mmCIF file of C-alpha atoms in Angstrom:
data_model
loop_
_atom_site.group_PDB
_atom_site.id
_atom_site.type_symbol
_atom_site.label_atom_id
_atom_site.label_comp_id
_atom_site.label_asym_id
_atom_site.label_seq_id
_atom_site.Cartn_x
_atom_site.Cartn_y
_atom_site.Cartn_z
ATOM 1 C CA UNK A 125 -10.333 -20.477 -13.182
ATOM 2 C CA UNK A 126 -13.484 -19.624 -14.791
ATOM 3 C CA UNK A 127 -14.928 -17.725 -11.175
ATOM 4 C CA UNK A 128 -11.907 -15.822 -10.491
ATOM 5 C CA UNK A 129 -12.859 -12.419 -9.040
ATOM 6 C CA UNK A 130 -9.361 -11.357 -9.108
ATOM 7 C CA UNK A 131 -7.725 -12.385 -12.531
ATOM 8 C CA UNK A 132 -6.033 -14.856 -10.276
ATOM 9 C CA UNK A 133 -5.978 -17.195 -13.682
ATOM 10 C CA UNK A 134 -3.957 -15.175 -14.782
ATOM 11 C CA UNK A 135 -1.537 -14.725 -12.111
ATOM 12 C CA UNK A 136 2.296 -16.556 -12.739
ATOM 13 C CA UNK A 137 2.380 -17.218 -8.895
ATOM 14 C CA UNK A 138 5.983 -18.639 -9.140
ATOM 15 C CA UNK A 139 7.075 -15.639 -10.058
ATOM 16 C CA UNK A 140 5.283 -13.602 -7.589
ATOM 17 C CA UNK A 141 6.599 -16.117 -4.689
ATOM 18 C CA UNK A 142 10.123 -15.229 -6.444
ATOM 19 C CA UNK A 143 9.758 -11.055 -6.353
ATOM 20 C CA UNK A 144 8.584 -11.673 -2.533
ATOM 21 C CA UNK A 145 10.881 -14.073 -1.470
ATOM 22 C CA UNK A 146 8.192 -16.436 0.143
ATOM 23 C CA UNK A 147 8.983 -20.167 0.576
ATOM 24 C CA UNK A 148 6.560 -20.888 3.500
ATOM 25 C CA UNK A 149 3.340 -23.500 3.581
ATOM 26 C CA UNK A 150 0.778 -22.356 0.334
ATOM 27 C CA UNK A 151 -2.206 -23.826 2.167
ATOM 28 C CA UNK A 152 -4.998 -20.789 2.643
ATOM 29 C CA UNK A 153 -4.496 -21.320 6.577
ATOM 30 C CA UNK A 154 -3.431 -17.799 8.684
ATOM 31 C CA UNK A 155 -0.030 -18.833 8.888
ATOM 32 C CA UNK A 156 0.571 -18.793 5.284
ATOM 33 C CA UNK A 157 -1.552 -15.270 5.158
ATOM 34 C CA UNK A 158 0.673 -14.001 7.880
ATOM 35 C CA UNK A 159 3.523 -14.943 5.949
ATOM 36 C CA UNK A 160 2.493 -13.967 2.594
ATOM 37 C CA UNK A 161 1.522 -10.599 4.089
ATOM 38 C CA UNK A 162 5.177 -9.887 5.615
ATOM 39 C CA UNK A 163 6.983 -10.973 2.508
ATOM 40 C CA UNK A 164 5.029 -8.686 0.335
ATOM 41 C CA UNK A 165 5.262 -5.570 2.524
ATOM 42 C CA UNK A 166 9.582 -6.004 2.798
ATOM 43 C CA UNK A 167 10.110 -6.888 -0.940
ATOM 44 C CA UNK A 168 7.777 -4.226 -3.468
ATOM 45 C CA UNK A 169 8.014 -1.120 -2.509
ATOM 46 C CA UNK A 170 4.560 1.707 -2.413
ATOM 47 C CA UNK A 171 5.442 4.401 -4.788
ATOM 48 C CA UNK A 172 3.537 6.422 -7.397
ATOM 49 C CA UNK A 173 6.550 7.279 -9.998
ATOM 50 C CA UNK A 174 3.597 6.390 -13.269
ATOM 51 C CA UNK A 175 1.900 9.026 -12.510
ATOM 52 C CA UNK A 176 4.362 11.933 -12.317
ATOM 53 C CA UNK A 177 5.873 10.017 -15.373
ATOM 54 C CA UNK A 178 2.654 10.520 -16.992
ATOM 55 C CA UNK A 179 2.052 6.998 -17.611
ATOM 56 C CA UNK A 180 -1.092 6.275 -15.704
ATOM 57 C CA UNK A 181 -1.846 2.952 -13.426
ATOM 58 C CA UNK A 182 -3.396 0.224 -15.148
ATOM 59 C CA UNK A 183 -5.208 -2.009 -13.233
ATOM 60 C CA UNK A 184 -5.005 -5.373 -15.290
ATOM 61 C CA UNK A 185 -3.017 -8.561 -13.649
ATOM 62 C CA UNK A 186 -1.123 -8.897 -17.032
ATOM 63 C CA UNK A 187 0.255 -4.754 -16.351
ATOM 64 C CA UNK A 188 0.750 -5.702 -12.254
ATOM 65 C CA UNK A 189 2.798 -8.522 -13.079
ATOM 66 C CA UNK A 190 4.639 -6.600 -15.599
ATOM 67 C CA UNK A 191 5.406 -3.716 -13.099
ATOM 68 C CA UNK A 192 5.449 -5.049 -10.025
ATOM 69 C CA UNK A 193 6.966 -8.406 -10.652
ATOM 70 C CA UNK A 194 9.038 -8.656 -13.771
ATOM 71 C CA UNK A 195 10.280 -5.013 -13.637
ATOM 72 C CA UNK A 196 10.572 -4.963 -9.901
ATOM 73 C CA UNK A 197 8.965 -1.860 -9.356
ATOM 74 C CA UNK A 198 6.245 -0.630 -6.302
ATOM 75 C CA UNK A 199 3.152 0.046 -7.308
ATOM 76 C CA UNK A 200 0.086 2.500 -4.674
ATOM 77 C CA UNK A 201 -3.010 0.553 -2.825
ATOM 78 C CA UNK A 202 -5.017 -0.586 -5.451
ATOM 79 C CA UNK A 203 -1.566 -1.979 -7.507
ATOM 80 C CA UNK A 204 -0.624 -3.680 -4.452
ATOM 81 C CA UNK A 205 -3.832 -4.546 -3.126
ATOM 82 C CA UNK A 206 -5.229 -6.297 -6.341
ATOM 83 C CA UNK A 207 -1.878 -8.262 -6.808
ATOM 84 C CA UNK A 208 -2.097 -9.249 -3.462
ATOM 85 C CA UNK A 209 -5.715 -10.882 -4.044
ATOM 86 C CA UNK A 210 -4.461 -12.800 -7.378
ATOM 87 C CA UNK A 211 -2.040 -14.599 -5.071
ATOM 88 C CA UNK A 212 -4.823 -14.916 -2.089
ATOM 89 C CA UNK A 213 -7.041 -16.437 -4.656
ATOM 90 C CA UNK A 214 -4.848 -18.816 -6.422
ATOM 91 C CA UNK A 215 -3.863 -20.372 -3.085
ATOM 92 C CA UNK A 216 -7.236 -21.067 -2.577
ATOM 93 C CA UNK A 217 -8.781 -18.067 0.208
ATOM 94 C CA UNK A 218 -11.560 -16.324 -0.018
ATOM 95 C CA UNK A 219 -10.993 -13.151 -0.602
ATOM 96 C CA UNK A 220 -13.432 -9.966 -0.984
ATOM 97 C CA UNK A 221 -12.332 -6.064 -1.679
ATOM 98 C CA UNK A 222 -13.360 -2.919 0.756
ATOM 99 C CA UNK A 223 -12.767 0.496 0.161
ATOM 100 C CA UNK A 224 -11.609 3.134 2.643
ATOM 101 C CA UNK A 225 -11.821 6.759 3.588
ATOM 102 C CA UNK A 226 -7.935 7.681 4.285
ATOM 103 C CA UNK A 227 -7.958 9.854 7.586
ATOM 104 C CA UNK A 228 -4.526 10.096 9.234
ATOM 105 C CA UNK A 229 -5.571 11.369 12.039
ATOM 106 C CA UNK A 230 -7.357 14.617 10.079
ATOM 107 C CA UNK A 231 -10.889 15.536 11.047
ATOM 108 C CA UNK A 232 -12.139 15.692 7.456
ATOM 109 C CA UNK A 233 -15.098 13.544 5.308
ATOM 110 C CA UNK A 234 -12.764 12.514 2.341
ATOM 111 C CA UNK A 235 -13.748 10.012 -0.707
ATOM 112 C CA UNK A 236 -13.486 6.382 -0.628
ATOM 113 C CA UNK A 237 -9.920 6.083 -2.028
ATOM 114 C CA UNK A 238 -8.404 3.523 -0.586
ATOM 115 C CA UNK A 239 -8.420 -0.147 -0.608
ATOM 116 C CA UNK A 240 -8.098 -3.066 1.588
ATOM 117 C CA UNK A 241 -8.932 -6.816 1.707
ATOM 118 C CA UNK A 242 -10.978 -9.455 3.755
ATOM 119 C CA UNK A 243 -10.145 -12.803 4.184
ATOM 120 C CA UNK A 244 -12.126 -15.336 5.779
ATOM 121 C CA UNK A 245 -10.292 -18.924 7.395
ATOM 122 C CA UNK A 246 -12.534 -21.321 9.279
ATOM 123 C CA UNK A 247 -15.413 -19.098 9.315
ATOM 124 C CA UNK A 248 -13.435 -15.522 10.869
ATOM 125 C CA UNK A 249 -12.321 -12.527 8.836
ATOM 126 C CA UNK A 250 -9.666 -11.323 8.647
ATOM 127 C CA UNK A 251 -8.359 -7.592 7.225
ATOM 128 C CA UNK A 252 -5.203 -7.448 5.309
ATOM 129 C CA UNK A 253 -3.699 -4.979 3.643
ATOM 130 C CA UNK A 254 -0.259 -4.352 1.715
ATOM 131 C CA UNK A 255 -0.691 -1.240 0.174
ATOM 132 C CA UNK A 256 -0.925 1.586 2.579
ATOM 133 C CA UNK A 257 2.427 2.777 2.249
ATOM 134 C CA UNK A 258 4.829 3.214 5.693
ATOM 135 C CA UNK A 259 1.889 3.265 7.413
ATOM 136 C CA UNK A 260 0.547 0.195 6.408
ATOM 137 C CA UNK A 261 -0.459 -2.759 8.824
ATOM 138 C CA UNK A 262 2.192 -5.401 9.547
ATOM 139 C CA UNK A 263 0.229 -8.701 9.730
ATOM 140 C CA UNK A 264 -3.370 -9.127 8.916
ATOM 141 C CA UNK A 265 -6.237 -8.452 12.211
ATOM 142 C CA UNK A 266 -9.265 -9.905 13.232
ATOM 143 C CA UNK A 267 -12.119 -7.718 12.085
ATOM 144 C CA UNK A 268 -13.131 -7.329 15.658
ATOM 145 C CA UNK A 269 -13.002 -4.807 17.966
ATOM 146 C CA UNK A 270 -10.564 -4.758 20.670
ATOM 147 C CA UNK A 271 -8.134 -7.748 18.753
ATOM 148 C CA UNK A 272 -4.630 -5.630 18.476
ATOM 149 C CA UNK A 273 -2.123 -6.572 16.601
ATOM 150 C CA UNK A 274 1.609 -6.021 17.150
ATOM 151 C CA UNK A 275 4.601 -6.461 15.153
ATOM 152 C CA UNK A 276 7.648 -4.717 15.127
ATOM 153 C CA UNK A 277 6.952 -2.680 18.134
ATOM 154 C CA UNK A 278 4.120 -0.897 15.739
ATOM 155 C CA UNK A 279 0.582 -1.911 17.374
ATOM 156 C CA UNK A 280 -2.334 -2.171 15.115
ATOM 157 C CA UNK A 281 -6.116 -2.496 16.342
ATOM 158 C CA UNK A 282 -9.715 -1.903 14.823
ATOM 159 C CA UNK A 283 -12.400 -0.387 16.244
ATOM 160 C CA UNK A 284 -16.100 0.250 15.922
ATOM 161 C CA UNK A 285 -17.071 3.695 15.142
ATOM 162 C CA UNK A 286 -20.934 4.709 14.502
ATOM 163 C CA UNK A 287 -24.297 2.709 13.897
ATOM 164 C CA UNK A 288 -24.621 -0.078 12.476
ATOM 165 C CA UNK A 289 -21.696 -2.032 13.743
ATOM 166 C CA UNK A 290 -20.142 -2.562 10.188
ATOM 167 C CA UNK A 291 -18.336 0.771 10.177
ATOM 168 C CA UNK A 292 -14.895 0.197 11.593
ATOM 169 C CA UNK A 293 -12.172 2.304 11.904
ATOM 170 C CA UNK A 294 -7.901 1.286 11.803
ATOM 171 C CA UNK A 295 -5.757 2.978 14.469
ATOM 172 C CA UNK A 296 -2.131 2.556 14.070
ATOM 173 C CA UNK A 297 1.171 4.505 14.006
ATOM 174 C CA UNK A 298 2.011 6.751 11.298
ATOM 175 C CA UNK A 299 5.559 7.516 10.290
ATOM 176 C CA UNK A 300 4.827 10.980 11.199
ATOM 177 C CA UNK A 301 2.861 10.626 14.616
ATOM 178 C CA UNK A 302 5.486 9.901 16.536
ATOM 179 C CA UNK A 303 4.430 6.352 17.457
ATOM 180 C CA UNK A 304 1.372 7.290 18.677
ATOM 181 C CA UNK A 305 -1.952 5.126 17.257
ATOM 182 C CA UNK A 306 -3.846 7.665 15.121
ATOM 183 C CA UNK A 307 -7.009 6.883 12.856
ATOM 184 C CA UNK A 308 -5.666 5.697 9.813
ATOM 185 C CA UNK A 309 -8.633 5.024 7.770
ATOM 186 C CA UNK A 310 -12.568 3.805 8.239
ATOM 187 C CA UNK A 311 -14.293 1.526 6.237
ATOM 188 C CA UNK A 312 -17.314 -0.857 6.354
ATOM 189 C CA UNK A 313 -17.565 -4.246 5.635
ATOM 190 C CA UNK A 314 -19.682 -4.196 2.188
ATOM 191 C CA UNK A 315 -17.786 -5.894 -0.586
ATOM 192 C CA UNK A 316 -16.096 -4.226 -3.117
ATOM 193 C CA UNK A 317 -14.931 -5.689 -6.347
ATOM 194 C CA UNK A 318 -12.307 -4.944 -8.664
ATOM 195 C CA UNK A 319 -14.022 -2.675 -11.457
ATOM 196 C CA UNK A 320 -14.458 -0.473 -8.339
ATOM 197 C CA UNK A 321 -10.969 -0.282 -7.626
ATOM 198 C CA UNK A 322 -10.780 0.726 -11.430
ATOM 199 C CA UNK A 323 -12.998 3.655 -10.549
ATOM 200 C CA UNK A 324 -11.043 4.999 -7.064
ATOM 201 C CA UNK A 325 -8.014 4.442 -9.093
ATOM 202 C CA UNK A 326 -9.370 6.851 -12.209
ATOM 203 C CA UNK A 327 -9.720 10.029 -9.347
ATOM 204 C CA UNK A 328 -6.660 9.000 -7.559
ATOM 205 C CA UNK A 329 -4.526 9.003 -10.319
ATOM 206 C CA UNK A 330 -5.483 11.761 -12.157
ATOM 207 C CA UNK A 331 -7.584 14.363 -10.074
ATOM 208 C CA UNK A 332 -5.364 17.958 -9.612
ATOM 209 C CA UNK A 333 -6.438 17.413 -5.564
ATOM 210 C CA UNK A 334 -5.327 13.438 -5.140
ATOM 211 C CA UNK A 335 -1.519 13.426 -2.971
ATOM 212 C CA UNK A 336 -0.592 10.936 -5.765
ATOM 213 C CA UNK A 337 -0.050 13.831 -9.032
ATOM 214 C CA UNK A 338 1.577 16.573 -8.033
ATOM 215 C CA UNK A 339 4.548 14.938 -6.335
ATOM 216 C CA UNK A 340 6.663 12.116 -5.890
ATOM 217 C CA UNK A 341 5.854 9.249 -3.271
ATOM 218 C CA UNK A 342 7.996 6.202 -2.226
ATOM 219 C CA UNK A 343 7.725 4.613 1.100
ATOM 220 C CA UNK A 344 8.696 1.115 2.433
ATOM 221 C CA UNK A 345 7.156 -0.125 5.741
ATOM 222 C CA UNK A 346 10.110 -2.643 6.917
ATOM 223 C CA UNK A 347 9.583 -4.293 10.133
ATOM 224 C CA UNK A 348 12.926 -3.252 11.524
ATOM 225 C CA UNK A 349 13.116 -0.198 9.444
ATOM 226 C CA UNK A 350 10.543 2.771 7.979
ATOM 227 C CA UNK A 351 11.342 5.365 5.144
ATOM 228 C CA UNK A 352 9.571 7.774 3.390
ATOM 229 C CA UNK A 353 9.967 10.221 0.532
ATOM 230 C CA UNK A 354 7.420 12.852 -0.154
ATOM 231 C CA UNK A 355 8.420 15.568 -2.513
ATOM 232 C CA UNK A 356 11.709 15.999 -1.846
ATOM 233 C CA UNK A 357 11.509 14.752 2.318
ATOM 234 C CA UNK A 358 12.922 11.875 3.163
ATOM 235 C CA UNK A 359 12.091 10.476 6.111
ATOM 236 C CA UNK A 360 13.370 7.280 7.984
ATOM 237 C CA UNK A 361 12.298 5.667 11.260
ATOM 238 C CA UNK A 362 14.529 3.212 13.206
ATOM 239 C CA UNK A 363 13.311 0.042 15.095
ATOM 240 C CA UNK A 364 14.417 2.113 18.362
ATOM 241 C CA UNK A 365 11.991 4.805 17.298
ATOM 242 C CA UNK A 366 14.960 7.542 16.061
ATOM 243 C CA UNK A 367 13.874 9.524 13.364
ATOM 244 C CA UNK A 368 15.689 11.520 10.966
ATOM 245 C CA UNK A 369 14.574 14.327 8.122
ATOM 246 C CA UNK A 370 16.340 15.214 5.200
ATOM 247 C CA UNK A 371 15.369 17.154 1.966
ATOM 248 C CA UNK A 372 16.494 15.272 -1.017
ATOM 249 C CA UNK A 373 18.357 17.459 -3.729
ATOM 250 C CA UNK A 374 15.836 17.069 -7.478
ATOM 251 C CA UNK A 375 19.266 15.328 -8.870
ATOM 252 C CA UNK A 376 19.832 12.382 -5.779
ATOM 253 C CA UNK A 377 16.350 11.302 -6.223
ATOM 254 C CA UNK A 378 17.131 8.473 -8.219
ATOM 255 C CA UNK A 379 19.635 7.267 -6.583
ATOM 256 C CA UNK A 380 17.809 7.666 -3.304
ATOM 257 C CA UNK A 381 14.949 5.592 -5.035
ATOM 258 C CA UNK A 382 17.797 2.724 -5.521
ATOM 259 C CA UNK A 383 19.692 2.465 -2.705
ATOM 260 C CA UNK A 384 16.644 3.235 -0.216
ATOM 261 C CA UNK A 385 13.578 1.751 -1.643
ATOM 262 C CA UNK A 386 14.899 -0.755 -4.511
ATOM 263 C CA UNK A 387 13.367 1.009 -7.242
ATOM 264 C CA UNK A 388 15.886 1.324 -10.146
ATOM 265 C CA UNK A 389 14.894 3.496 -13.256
ATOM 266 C CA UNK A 390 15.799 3.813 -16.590
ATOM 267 C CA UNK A 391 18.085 6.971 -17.398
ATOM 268 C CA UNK A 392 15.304 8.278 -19.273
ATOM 269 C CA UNK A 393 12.810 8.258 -16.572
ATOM 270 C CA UNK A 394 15.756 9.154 -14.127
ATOM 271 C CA UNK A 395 15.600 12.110 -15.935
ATOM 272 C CA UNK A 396 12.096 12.706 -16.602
ATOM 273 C CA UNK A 397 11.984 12.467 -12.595
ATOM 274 C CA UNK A 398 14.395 14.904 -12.111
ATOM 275 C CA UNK A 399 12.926 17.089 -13.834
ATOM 276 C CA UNK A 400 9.199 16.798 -12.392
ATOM 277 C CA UNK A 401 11.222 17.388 -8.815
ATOM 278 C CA UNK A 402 12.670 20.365 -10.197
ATOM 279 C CA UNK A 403 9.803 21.900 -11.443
ATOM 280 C CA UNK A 404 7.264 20.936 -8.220
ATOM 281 C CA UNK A 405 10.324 22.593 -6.147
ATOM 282 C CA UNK A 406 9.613 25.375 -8.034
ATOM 283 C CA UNK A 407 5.549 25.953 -7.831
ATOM 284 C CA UNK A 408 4.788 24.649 -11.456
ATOM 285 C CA UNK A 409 6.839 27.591 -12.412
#
């Protein structure tokens, strides 16, 4: 596919339809985005474990596949999110990048380090996005004000925020907000392309100040079911809105990142994890 803006040539998309369990209609209709967007979200996981490994996140379709696919690992937002547009593309949407300013409900100006996707279907976009850990959207929305979105008794909306009308802004639920819609993240509607993501994903992964380096991060956005680890918190979110906190000893967290979030590791990285979770416990010291 000599246009491909999103190395969807290169994608194996049997094998992606495998690793999300997807065996609905492959037309690029909604319904097939809908569906494409749920299987995703229950079946990889969002989790940074590369970068406390020391390993980095590359960004190419031949390393997603390898990670997220073959090895049936998680991957963060711009892992998931690229992925996610190789499949789009090969099915035959249209599909464009945006970048986002994480909020979360905090009244600060941070970077654009985030990422999302557009869609357009007979002539209306659509935002999707798979890679905003447990607090990601459910099904794709309408970029238009006032359009929410339910699923799972989680409600989803956009709305405009500033001048011009292209800056938007995603309320939803975070795990932590106690169902309550929050902003999420704002973003505007100008395109974004891959190499970009390459260059969020360079401070993200790396910088001393990014949530992503200093500490572990899994987190799984089930319909019926949310869970979070963050450090050594675990957090987990039943469909009838119970919540329950626990702190994670250094030496269950790979197991906990097996039986809760799918992600099974090598004993040497086992390890290697344990011992980052020790030491983070500990200050650094």
């Amino acid at each position: 596919m000599a246009d491909s803006l999103w190395q969807s040539d290169l994608l194996d998309l049997g094998a992606y339809l495998a690793r999300t369990g997807y065996s609905g209609p492959l037309e690029p209709s909604l319904d097939t985005l809908r569906g494409l967007h749920a299987a995703h979200l229950e079946s990889i996981p969002f989790e940074n474990l590369d970068i406390v490994l020391g390993r980095g996140v590359p960004l190419d379709l031949p390393s997603l596949q390898a990670k997220l696919i073959a090895s049936e690992r998680g991957g963060y937002c711009y892992e998931h999110n690229l992925l996610f547009a190789a499949a789009l593309e090969k099915i035959g949407f249209s599909v464009s990048g945006l970048g986002a300013r994480v909020r979360m409900a905090a009244g600060l100006l941070r970077p654009v380090t985030h990422s999302l996707l557009r869609v357009d279907i007979e002539g209306i976009a659509w935002i999707t996005d798979v890679g905003f850990g447990a607090a990601c959207p459910l099904a794709p929305l309408p970029l238009r004000a006032g359009a929410p979105v339910e699923r799972g008794g989680r409600t989803f909306e956009l709305a405009h925020v500033g001048d011009p009308e292209n800056e938007w802004i995603l309320h939803g639920p975070s795990l932590d907000s106690d169902g309550k819609p929050i902003d999420l993240y704002g973003f505007n509607a100008t395109p974004v392309f891959a190499v970009d993501f390459t260059v969020y994903n360079q401070y993200t992964s790396t910088h001393p100040r990014s949530p992503f380096t200093g500490r572990v991060v899994a987190q799984k956005p089930g319909v019926g079911r949310r869970l979070q680890l963050i450090g050594d918190e675990l957090t987990t979110e039943e469909a009838d809105g119970r919540h329950e906190k626990r702190r994670v000893p250094a030496e269950e967290v790979p197991s906990v990142l097996r039986t809760e979030f799918g992600i099974v590791l090598d004993a040497a990285d086992a390890k290697r994890v344990v011992e980052f979770q020790r030491v983070a416990a500990t200050g650094g010291r």
